Amino acid sequence: DGGITQSPKYLFRKEGQNVTLSCEQNLNHDAMYWYRQDPGQGLRLIYYSQIVNDFQKGDIAEGYSVSREKKESFPLTVTSAQKNPTAFYLCASSIGAGQETQYFGPGTRLLVL
Amino acid sequence: AQKVTQAQTEISVVEKEDVTLDCVYETRDTTYYLFWYKQPPSGELVFLIRRNSFDEQNEISGRYSWNFQKSTSSFNFTITASQVVDSAVYFCALRDLDTGNQFYFGTGTSLTVIP
């Protein structure tokens, strides 16, 4: 089945540790996105990528990094510089980077130990 | 300024009642797109509908209907004869030329349908 997968479902981070969230899609979409969701708030854009080997910062990129080496994969690293990483992280993709609809994965919940 | 406002934080209705979720948006562009997504307790956002700014025709899909009014910058969502499975958080989102490739999401409306 075509879709977007995110792993793990839950992730625990220790202080000072970098962690990487996985996002894979088999929809042959060019554009991919990472959002952060906090309780009672909407989604906020962290990073997006319109094409392989290219990505741009969103509204809250500080403390995060990404890579886009393959069309189907867009991993997000939460670095130790992100002081408040506890949140629900959602990955999305769209056919292109125009006005197309974004489709979302199931999300990863990150908790700090 | 917030581009998308969902003033209703939480709504509770009894099963079979109709419910309308409000969405007010702000944009300077003449070309823009509006979206509704459903987020059930599992967390994944499910796409419901996309409208472009040139199509003000209301849309109906089963028990769901959408009322797009440019004059009031609103894109409201109505569920007719609500069911328990409709319980979720619903997000309205805007994508316009100003935002480039970004979506701007409202803060969501949490709907609880009581059996």
PDB file of C-alpha atoms in Angstrom:
ATOM      1  CA  ASP A   1       0.000   0.000   0.000  1.00  0.00           C
ATOM      2  CA  GLY A   2       1.194   3.519  -0.742  1.00  0.00           C
ATOM      3  CA  GLY A   3       1.709   5.834   2.159  1.00  0.00           C
ATOM      4  CA  ILE A   4       3.969   7.527   4.631  1.00  0.00           C
ATOM      5  CA  THR A   5       5.599   5.668   7.478  1.00  0.00           C
ATOM      6  CA  GLN A   6       7.225   7.165  10.537  1.00  0.00           C
ATOM      7  CA  SER A   7       9.305   5.367  13.105  1.00  0.00           C
ATOM      8  CA  PRO A   8       9.505   4.894  15.940  1.00  0.00           C
ATOM      9  CA  LYS A   9       6.040   5.588  17.282  1.00  0.00           C
ATOM     10  CA  TYR A  10       7.527   6.655  20.637  1.00  0.00           C
ATOM     11  CA  LEU A  11      11.040   7.898  21.233  1.00  0.00           C
ATOM     12  CA  PHE A  12      12.798   8.784  24.445  1.00  0.00           C
ATOM     13  CA  ARG A  13      15.678  11.217  24.575  1.00  0.00           C
ATOM     14  CA  LYS A  14      18.177  11.742  27.338  1.00  0.00           C
ATOM     15  CA  GLU A  15      19.591  15.154  28.106  1.00  0.00           C
ATOM     16  CA  GLY A  16      22.316  16.145  25.654  1.00  0.00           C
ATOM     17  CA  GLN A  17      21.472  13.369  23.227  1.00  0.00           C
ATOM     18  CA  ASN A  18      20.720  13.688  19.520  1.00  0.00           C
ATOM     19  CA  VAL A  19      17.893  11.537  18.199  1.00  0.00           C
ATOM     20  CA  THR A  20      16.722  10.874  14.662  1.00  0.00           C
ATOM     21  CA  LEU A  21      13.123  10.411  13.547  1.00  0.00           C
ATOM     22  CA  SER A  22      12.521   8.445  10.402  1.00  0.00           C
ATOM     23  CA  CYS A  23      10.090   9.359   7.615  1.00  0.00           C
ATOM     24  CA  GLU A  24       9.660   7.262   4.477  1.00  0.00           C
ATOM     25  CA  GLN A  25       7.141   7.600   1.652  1.00  0.00           C
ATOM     26  CA  ASN A  26       6.401   5.407  -1.353  1.00  0.00           C
ATOM     27  CA  LEU A  27       4.021   7.831  -3.027  1.00  0.00           C
ATOM     28  CA  ASN A  28       6.677   9.138  -5.410  1.00  0.00           C
ATOM     29  CA  HIS A  29       6.128  12.619  -3.998  1.00  0.00           C
ATOM     30  CA  ASP A  30       8.779  15.251  -4.607  1.00  0.00           C
ATOM     31  CA  ALA A  31       8.109  17.415  -1.555  1.00  0.00           C
ATOM     32  CA  MET A  32       8.368  16.388   2.094  1.00  0.00           C
ATOM     33  CA  TYR A  33       7.786  18.273   5.342  1.00  0.00           C
ATOM     34  CA  TRP A  34       8.315  18.026   9.090  1.00  0.00           C
ATOM     35  CA  TYR A  35       5.919  19.558  11.579  1.00  0.00           C
ATOM     36  CA  ARG A  36       5.873  19.821  15.334  1.00  0.00           C
ATOM     37  CA  GLN A  37       2.611  19.690  17.275  1.00  0.00           C
ATOM     38  CA  ASP A  38       2.318  20.816  20.886  1.00  0.00           C
ATOM     39  CA  PRO A  39      -0.832  20.388  23.005  1.00  0.00           C
ATOM     40  CA  GLY A  40      -3.496  22.950  22.178  1.00  0.00           C
ATOM     41  CA  GLN A  41      -1.535  24.312  19.262  1.00  0.00           C
ATOM     42  CA  GLY A  42      -1.641  23.854  15.550  1.00  0.00           C
ATOM     43  CA  LEU A  43       1.143  22.360  13.516  1.00  0.00           C
ATOM     44  CA  ARG A  44       4.317  24.359  13.080  1.00  0.00           C
ATOM     45  CA  LEU A  45       6.689  23.786  10.195  1.00  0.00           C
ATOM     46  CA  ILE A  46      10.238  22.749  11.063  1.00  0.00           C
ATOM     47  CA  TYR A  47      11.803  21.989   7.672  1.00  0.00           C
ATOM     48  CA  TYR A  48      10.663  21.162   4.175  1.00  0.00           C
ATOM     49  CA  SER A  49      12.277  19.762   1.058  1.00  0.00           C
ATOM     50  CA  GLN A  50      11.081  20.303  -2.478  1.00  0.00           C
ATOM     51  CA  ILE A  51      13.571  17.993  -4.113  1.00  0.00           C
ATOM     52  CA  VAL A  52      16.394  15.616  -3.317  1.00  0.00           C
ATOM     53  CA  ASN A  53      19.481  17.256  -1.812  1.00  0.00           C
ATOM     54  CA  ASP A  54      17.610  20.487  -1.131  1.00  0.00           C
ATOM     55  CA  PHE A  55      15.721  21.674   1.950  1.00  0.00           C
ATOM     56  CA  GLN A  56      14.607  24.915   3.579  1.00  0.00           C
ATOM     57  CA  LYS A  57      14.000  26.026   7.133  1.00  0.00           C
ATOM     58  CA  GLY A  58      10.483  26.500   8.370  1.00  0.00           C
ATOM     59  CA  ASP A  59       9.283  28.636  11.248  1.00  0.00           C
ATOM     60  CA  ILE A  60      10.975  26.702  14.067  1.00  0.00           C
ATOM     61  CA  ALA A  61      14.112  25.113  12.597  1.00  0.00           C
ATOM     62  CA  GLU A  62      16.456  25.950  15.473  1.00  0.00           C
ATOM     63  CA  GLY A  63      17.714  22.831  17.215  1.00  0.00           C
ATOM     64  CA  TYR A  64      16.746  20.543  14.331  1.00  0.00           C
ATOM     65  CA  SER A  65      18.510  19.233  11.244  1.00  0.00           C
ATOM     66  CA  VAL A  66      17.418  17.242   8.200  1.00  0.00           C
ATOM     67  CA  SER A  67      18.804  15.511   5.134  1.00  0.00           C
ATOM     68  CA  ARG A  68      17.245  14.499   1.824  1.00  0.00           C
ATOM     69  CA  GLU A  69      19.576  12.063   0.124  1.00  0.00           C
ATOM     70  CA  LYS A  70      16.797   9.963  -1.356  1.00  0.00           C
ATOM     71  CA  LYS A  71      13.423  10.975  -2.747  1.00  0.00           C
ATOM     72  CA  GLU A  72      11.552   8.641  -0.433  1.00  0.00           C
ATOM     73  CA  SER A  73      13.326   9.515   2.811  1.00  0.00           C
ATOM     74  CA  PHE A  74      13.459  12.689   4.919  1.00  0.00           C
ATOM     75  CA  PRO A  75      14.896  12.005   8.403  1.00  0.00           C
ATOM     76  CA  LEU A  76      14.734  14.622  11.130  1.00  0.00           C
ATOM     77  CA  THR A  77      17.406  14.906  13.820  1.00  0.00           C
ATOM     78  CA  VAL A  78      16.510  16.582  17.080  1.00  0.00           C
ATOM     79  CA  THR A  79      19.783  17.900  18.417  1.00  0.00           C
ATOM     80  CA  SER A  80      20.821  18.663  21.976  1.00  0.00           C
ATOM     81  CA  ALA A  81      20.411  22.340  21.089  1.00  0.00           C
ATOM     82  CA  GLN A  82      16.645  21.861  21.076  1.00  0.00           C
ATOM     83  CA  LYS A  83      15.866  22.633  24.699  1.00  0.00           C
ATOM     84  CA  ASN A  84      12.206  21.680  24.651  1.00  0.00           C
ATOM     85  CA  PRO A  85      11.897  18.724  22.309  1.00  0.00           C
ATOM     86  CA  THR A  86       8.924  16.998  23.918  1.00  0.00           C
ATOM     87  CA  ALA A  87       6.204  17.072  21.254  1.00  0.00           C
ATOM     88  CA  PHE A  88       4.408  15.091  18.579  1.00  0.00           C
ATOM     89  CA  TYR A  89       6.264  15.137  15.258  1.00  0.00           C
ATOM     90  CA  LEU A  90       4.451  14.698  11.978  1.00  0.00           C
ATOM     91  CA  CYS A  91       5.948  14.090   8.571  1.00  0.00           C
ATOM     92  CA  ALA A  92       4.053  14.949   5.395  1.00  0.00           C
ATOM     93  CA  SER A  93       4.554  14.792   1.655  1.00  0.00           C
ATOM     94  CA  SER A  94       2.982  16.289  -1.444  1.00  0.00           C
ATOM     95  CA  ILE A  95       3.288  15.626  -5.158  1.00  0.00           C
ATOM     96  CA  GLY A  96       5.115  18.883  -5.715  1.00  0.00           C
ATOM     97  CA  ALA A  97       5.856  22.073  -3.894  1.00  0.00           C
ATOM     98  CA  GLY A  98       3.008  24.096  -5.355  1.00  0.00           C
ATOM     99  CA  GLN A  99      -0.479  24.179  -3.942  1.00  0.00           C
ATOM    100  CA  GLU A 100      -0.904  20.449  -3.686  1.00  0.00           C
ATOM    101  CA  THR A 101      -2.446  18.687  -0.758  1.00  0.00           C
ATOM    102  CA  GLN A 102      -0.113  17.420   1.935  1.00  0.00           C
ATOM    103  CA  TYR A 103      -0.563  13.875   3.205  1.00  0.00           C
ATOM    104  CA  PHE A 104       0.609  12.924   6.668  1.00  0.00           C
ATOM    105  CA  GLY A 105       2.260  10.014   8.383  1.00  0.00           C
ATOM    106  CA  PRO A 106       1.161   8.558  11.730  1.00  0.00           C
ATOM    107  CA  GLY A 107       3.582  10.662  13.785  1.00  0.00           C
ATOM    108  CA  THR A 108       6.306  10.100  16.375  1.00  0.00           C
ATOM    109  CA  ARG A 109       5.921  11.162  19.985  1.00  0.00           C
ATOM    110  CA  LEU A 110       9.211  12.320  21.488  1.00  0.00           C
ATOM    111  CA  LEU A 111       9.651  12.392  25.236  1.00  0.00           C
ATOM    112  CA  VAL A 112      12.596  13.615  27.286  1.00  0.00           C
ATOM    113  CA  LEU A 113      13.832  11.447  30.153  1.00  0.00           C
TER     114      LEU A 113
ATOM    115  CA  ALA B   1      -1.065  37.982  12.757  1.00  0.00           C
ATOM    116  CA  GLN B   2      -2.610  34.551  12.806  1.00  0.00           C
ATOM    117  CA  LYS B   3      -3.544  33.467   9.324  1.00  0.00           C
ATOM    118  CA  VAL B   4      -6.080  30.846  10.374  1.00  0.00           C
ATOM    119  CA  THR B   5      -8.363  31.181  13.384  1.00  0.00           C
ATOM    120  CA  GLN B   6     -10.425  28.396  14.836  1.00  0.00           C
ATOM    121  CA  ALA B   7     -12.123  30.105  17.735  1.00  0.00           C
ATOM    122  CA  GLN B   8     -13.831  26.959  19.036  1.00  0.00           C
ATOM    123  CA  THR B   9     -11.322  25.067  21.137  1.00  0.00           C
ATOM    124  CA  GLU B  10     -13.649  22.262  22.224  1.00  0.00           C
ATOM    125  CA  ILE B  11     -17.153  21.250  21.220  1.00  0.00           C
ATOM    126  CA  SER B  12     -19.326  18.480  22.626  1.00  0.00           C
ATOM    127  CA  VAL B  13     -22.489  17.266  20.950  1.00  0.00           C
ATOM    128  CA  VAL B  14     -24.828  14.366  21.456  1.00  0.00           C
ATOM    129  CA  GLU B  15     -24.854  11.736  18.758  1.00  0.00           C
ATOM    130  CA  LYS B  16     -27.079  12.569  15.760  1.00  0.00           C
ATOM    131  CA  GLU B  17     -26.862  16.291  16.361  1.00  0.00           C
ATOM    132  CA  ASP B  18     -25.463  18.544  13.647  1.00  0.00           C
ATOM    133  CA  VAL B  19     -22.322  20.520  14.418  1.00  0.00           C
ATOM    134  CA  THR B  20     -20.487  23.309  12.616  1.00  0.00           C
ATOM    135  CA  LEU B  21     -16.782  23.981  13.033  1.00  0.00           C
ATOM    136  CA  ASP B  22     -15.716  27.521  12.237  1.00  0.00           C
ATOM    137  CA  CYS B  23     -12.630  28.610  10.348  1.00  0.00           C
ATOM    138  CA  VAL B  24     -11.664  32.209   9.577  1.00  0.00           C
ATOM    139  CA  TYR B  25      -8.607  32.951   7.511  1.00  0.00           C
ATOM    140  CA  GLU B  26      -6.522  35.949   6.564  1.00  0.00           C
ATOM    141  CA  THR B  27      -4.641  36.493   3.336  1.00  0.00           C
ATOM    142  CA  ARG B  28      -3.777  39.288   0.939  1.00  0.00           C
ATOM    143  CA  ASP B  29      -3.557  36.981  -2.029  1.00  0.00           C
ATOM    144  CA  THR B  30      -6.307  36.405  -4.565  1.00  0.00           C
ATOM    145  CA  THR B  31      -5.093  32.853  -5.161  1.00  0.00           C
ATOM    146  CA  TYR B  32      -5.050  30.578  -2.155  1.00  0.00           C
ATOM    147  CA  TYR B  33      -6.106  27.154  -0.994  1.00  0.00           C
ATOM    148  CA  LEU B  34      -8.014  26.077   2.084  1.00  0.00           C
ATOM    149  CA  PHE B  35      -7.965  22.646   3.675  1.00  0.00           C
ATOM    150  CA  TRP B  36      -9.638  20.662   6.423  1.00  0.00           C
ATOM    151  CA  TYR B  37      -7.919  17.774   8.173  1.00  0.00           C
ATOM    152  CA  LYS B  38      -9.178  15.344  10.793  1.00  0.00           C
ATOM    153  CA  GLN B  39      -6.879  14.096  13.563  1.00  0.00           C
ATOM    154  CA  PRO B  40      -8.356  11.077  15.374  1.00  0.00           C
ATOM    155  CA  PRO B  41      -6.879   9.893  18.682  1.00  0.00           C
ATOM    156  CA  SER B  42      -4.323   7.802  16.772  1.00  0.00           C
ATOM    157  CA  GLY B  43      -2.620  11.065  15.760  1.00  0.00           C
ATOM    158  CA  GLU B  44      -2.409  10.845  11.995  1.00  0.00           C
ATOM    159  CA  LEU B  45      -3.881  13.789  10.098  1.00  0.00           C
ATOM    160  CA  VAL B  46      -6.436  12.681   7.545  1.00  0.00           C
ATOM    161  CA  PHE B  47      -7.103  14.945   4.577  1.00  0.00           C
ATOM    162  CA  LEU B  48     -10.782  15.850   4.158  1.00  0.00           C
ATOM    163  CA  ILE B  49     -11.060  18.585   1.556  1.00  0.00           C
ATOM    164  CA  ARG B  50      -9.203  21.230  -0.453  1.00  0.00           C
ATOM    165  CA  ARG B  51     -10.794  24.345  -1.961  1.00  0.00           C
ATOM    166  CA  ASN B  52      -9.215  27.004  -4.120  1.00  0.00           C
ATOM    167  CA  SER B  53     -10.092  30.658  -3.825  1.00  0.00           C
ATOM    168  CA  PHE B  54     -11.850  30.779  -7.185  1.00  0.00           C
ATOM    169  CA  ASP B  55     -14.390  28.118  -6.362  1.00  0.00           C
ATOM    170  CA  GLU B  56     -16.943  29.301  -3.833  1.00  0.00           C
ATOM    171  CA  GLN B  57     -19.369  26.523  -4.502  1.00  0.00           C
ATOM    172  CA  ASN B  58     -20.309  24.698  -1.354  1.00  0.00           C
ATOM    173  CA  GLU B  59     -19.462  21.052  -1.244  1.00  0.00           C
ATOM    174  CA  ILE B  60     -21.188  18.063   0.278  1.00  0.00           C
ATOM    175  CA  SER B  61     -19.662  14.661   0.859  1.00  0.00           C
ATOM    176  CA  GLY B  62     -21.947  12.309   2.686  1.00  0.00           C
ATOM    177  CA  ARG B  63     -22.560  13.751   6.150  1.00  0.00           C
ATOM    178  CA  TYR B  64     -19.858  16.396   5.651  1.00  0.00           C
ATOM    179  CA  SER B  65     -20.414  19.773   4.041  1.00  0.00           C
ATOM    180  CA  TRP B  66     -18.312  22.879   3.648  1.00  0.00           C
ATOM    181  CA  ASN B  67     -19.402  26.492   3.344  1.00  0.00           C
ATOM    182  CA  PHE B  68     -16.820  28.772   1.736  1.00  0.00           C
ATOM    183  CA  GLN B  69     -17.584  32.507   1.913  1.00  0.00           C
ATOM    184  CA  LYS B  70     -14.917  34.891   0.640  1.00  0.00           C
ATOM    185  CA  SER B  71     -16.912  37.906   1.814  1.00  0.00           C
ATOM    186  CA  THR B  72     -16.387  36.871   5.423  1.00  0.00           C
ATOM    187  CA  SER B  73     -13.086  34.969   4.885  1.00  0.00           C
ATOM    188  CA  SER B  74     -14.618  31.845   6.316  1.00  0.00           C
ATOM    189  CA  PHE B  75     -14.513  28.170   5.433  1.00  0.00           C
ATOM    190  CA  ASN B  76     -16.822  26.405   7.842  1.00  0.00           C
ATOM    191  CA  PHE B  77     -17.301  22.668   8.165  1.00  0.00           C
ATOM    192  CA  THR B  78     -20.588  21.024   9.119  1.00  0.00           C
ATOM    193  CA  ILE B  79     -21.116  17.440  10.197  1.00  0.00           C
ATOM    194  CA  THR B  80     -24.721  16.308   9.891  1.00  0.00           C
ATOM    195  CA  ALA B  81     -26.088  13.615  12.173  1.00  0.00           C
ATOM    196  CA  SER B  82     -22.825  13.300  14.085  1.00  0.00           C
ATOM    197  CA  GLN B  83     -21.500   9.902  15.103  1.00  0.00           C
ATOM    198  CA  VAL B  84     -19.089   8.804  17.815  1.00  0.00           C
ATOM    199  CA  VAL B  85     -16.471   8.080  15.120  1.00  0.00           C
ATOM    200  CA  ASP B  86     -16.468  11.781  14.293  1.00  0.00           C
ATOM    201  CA  SER B  87     -14.788  12.497  17.626  1.00  0.00           C
ATOM    202  CA  ALA B  88     -11.419  13.988  16.732  1.00  0.00           C
ATOM    203  CA  VAL B  89      -9.502  17.223  16.451  1.00  0.00           C
ATOM    204  CA  TYR B  90     -10.234  19.079  13.236  1.00  0.00           C
ATOM    205  CA  PHE B  91      -7.749  21.478  11.675  1.00  0.00           C
ATOM    206  CA  CYS B  92      -8.326  24.144   9.084  1.00  0.00           C
ATOM    207  CA  ALA B  93      -5.291  25.216   7.024  1.00  0.00           C
ATOM    208  CA  LEU B  94      -4.366  27.885   4.484  1.00  0.00           C
ATOM    209  CA  ARG B  95      -1.826  27.843   1.721  1.00  0.00           C
ATOM    210  CA  ASP B  96      -1.299  31.055  -0.242  1.00  0.00           C
ATOM    211  CA  LEU B  97       1.414  32.650  -2.337  1.00  0.00           C
ATOM    212  CA  ASP B  98       2.671  34.608   0.669  1.00  0.00           C
ATOM    213  CA  THR B  99       3.449  31.413   2.515  1.00  0.00           C
ATOM    214  CA  GLY B 100       5.241  29.845  -0.420  1.00  0.00           C
ATOM    215  CA  ASN B 101       5.219  26.168   0.236  1.00  0.00           C
ATOM    216  CA  GLN B 102       4.005  26.370   3.792  1.00  0.00           C
ATOM    217  CA  PHE B 103       0.680  25.500   5.237  1.00  0.00           C
ATOM    218  CA  TYR B 104      -0.625  27.633   8.061  1.00  0.00           C
ATOM    219  CA  PHE B 105      -2.740  25.609  10.444  1.00  0.00           C
ATOM    220  CA  GLY B 106      -5.328  26.793  12.898  1.00  0.00           C
ATOM    221  CA  THR B 107      -5.074  25.607  16.477  1.00  0.00           C
ATOM    222  CA  GLY B 108      -7.745  22.981  15.915  1.00  0.00           C
ATOM    223  CA  THR B 109     -11.200  22.241  17.299  1.00  0.00           C
ATOM    224  CA  SER B 110     -11.609  19.184  19.479  1.00  0.00           C
ATOM    225  CA  LEU B 111     -14.961  17.558  18.794  1.00  0.00           C
ATOM    226  CA  THR B 112     -16.461  15.032  21.178  1.00  0.00           C
ATOM    227  CA  VAL B 113     -19.588  13.193  20.129  1.00  0.00           C
ATOM    228  CA  ILE B 114     -21.385  11.710  23.111  1.00  0.00           C
ATOM    229  CA  PRO B 115     -23.306   8.494  22.519  1.00  0.00           C
TER     230      PRO B 115
END
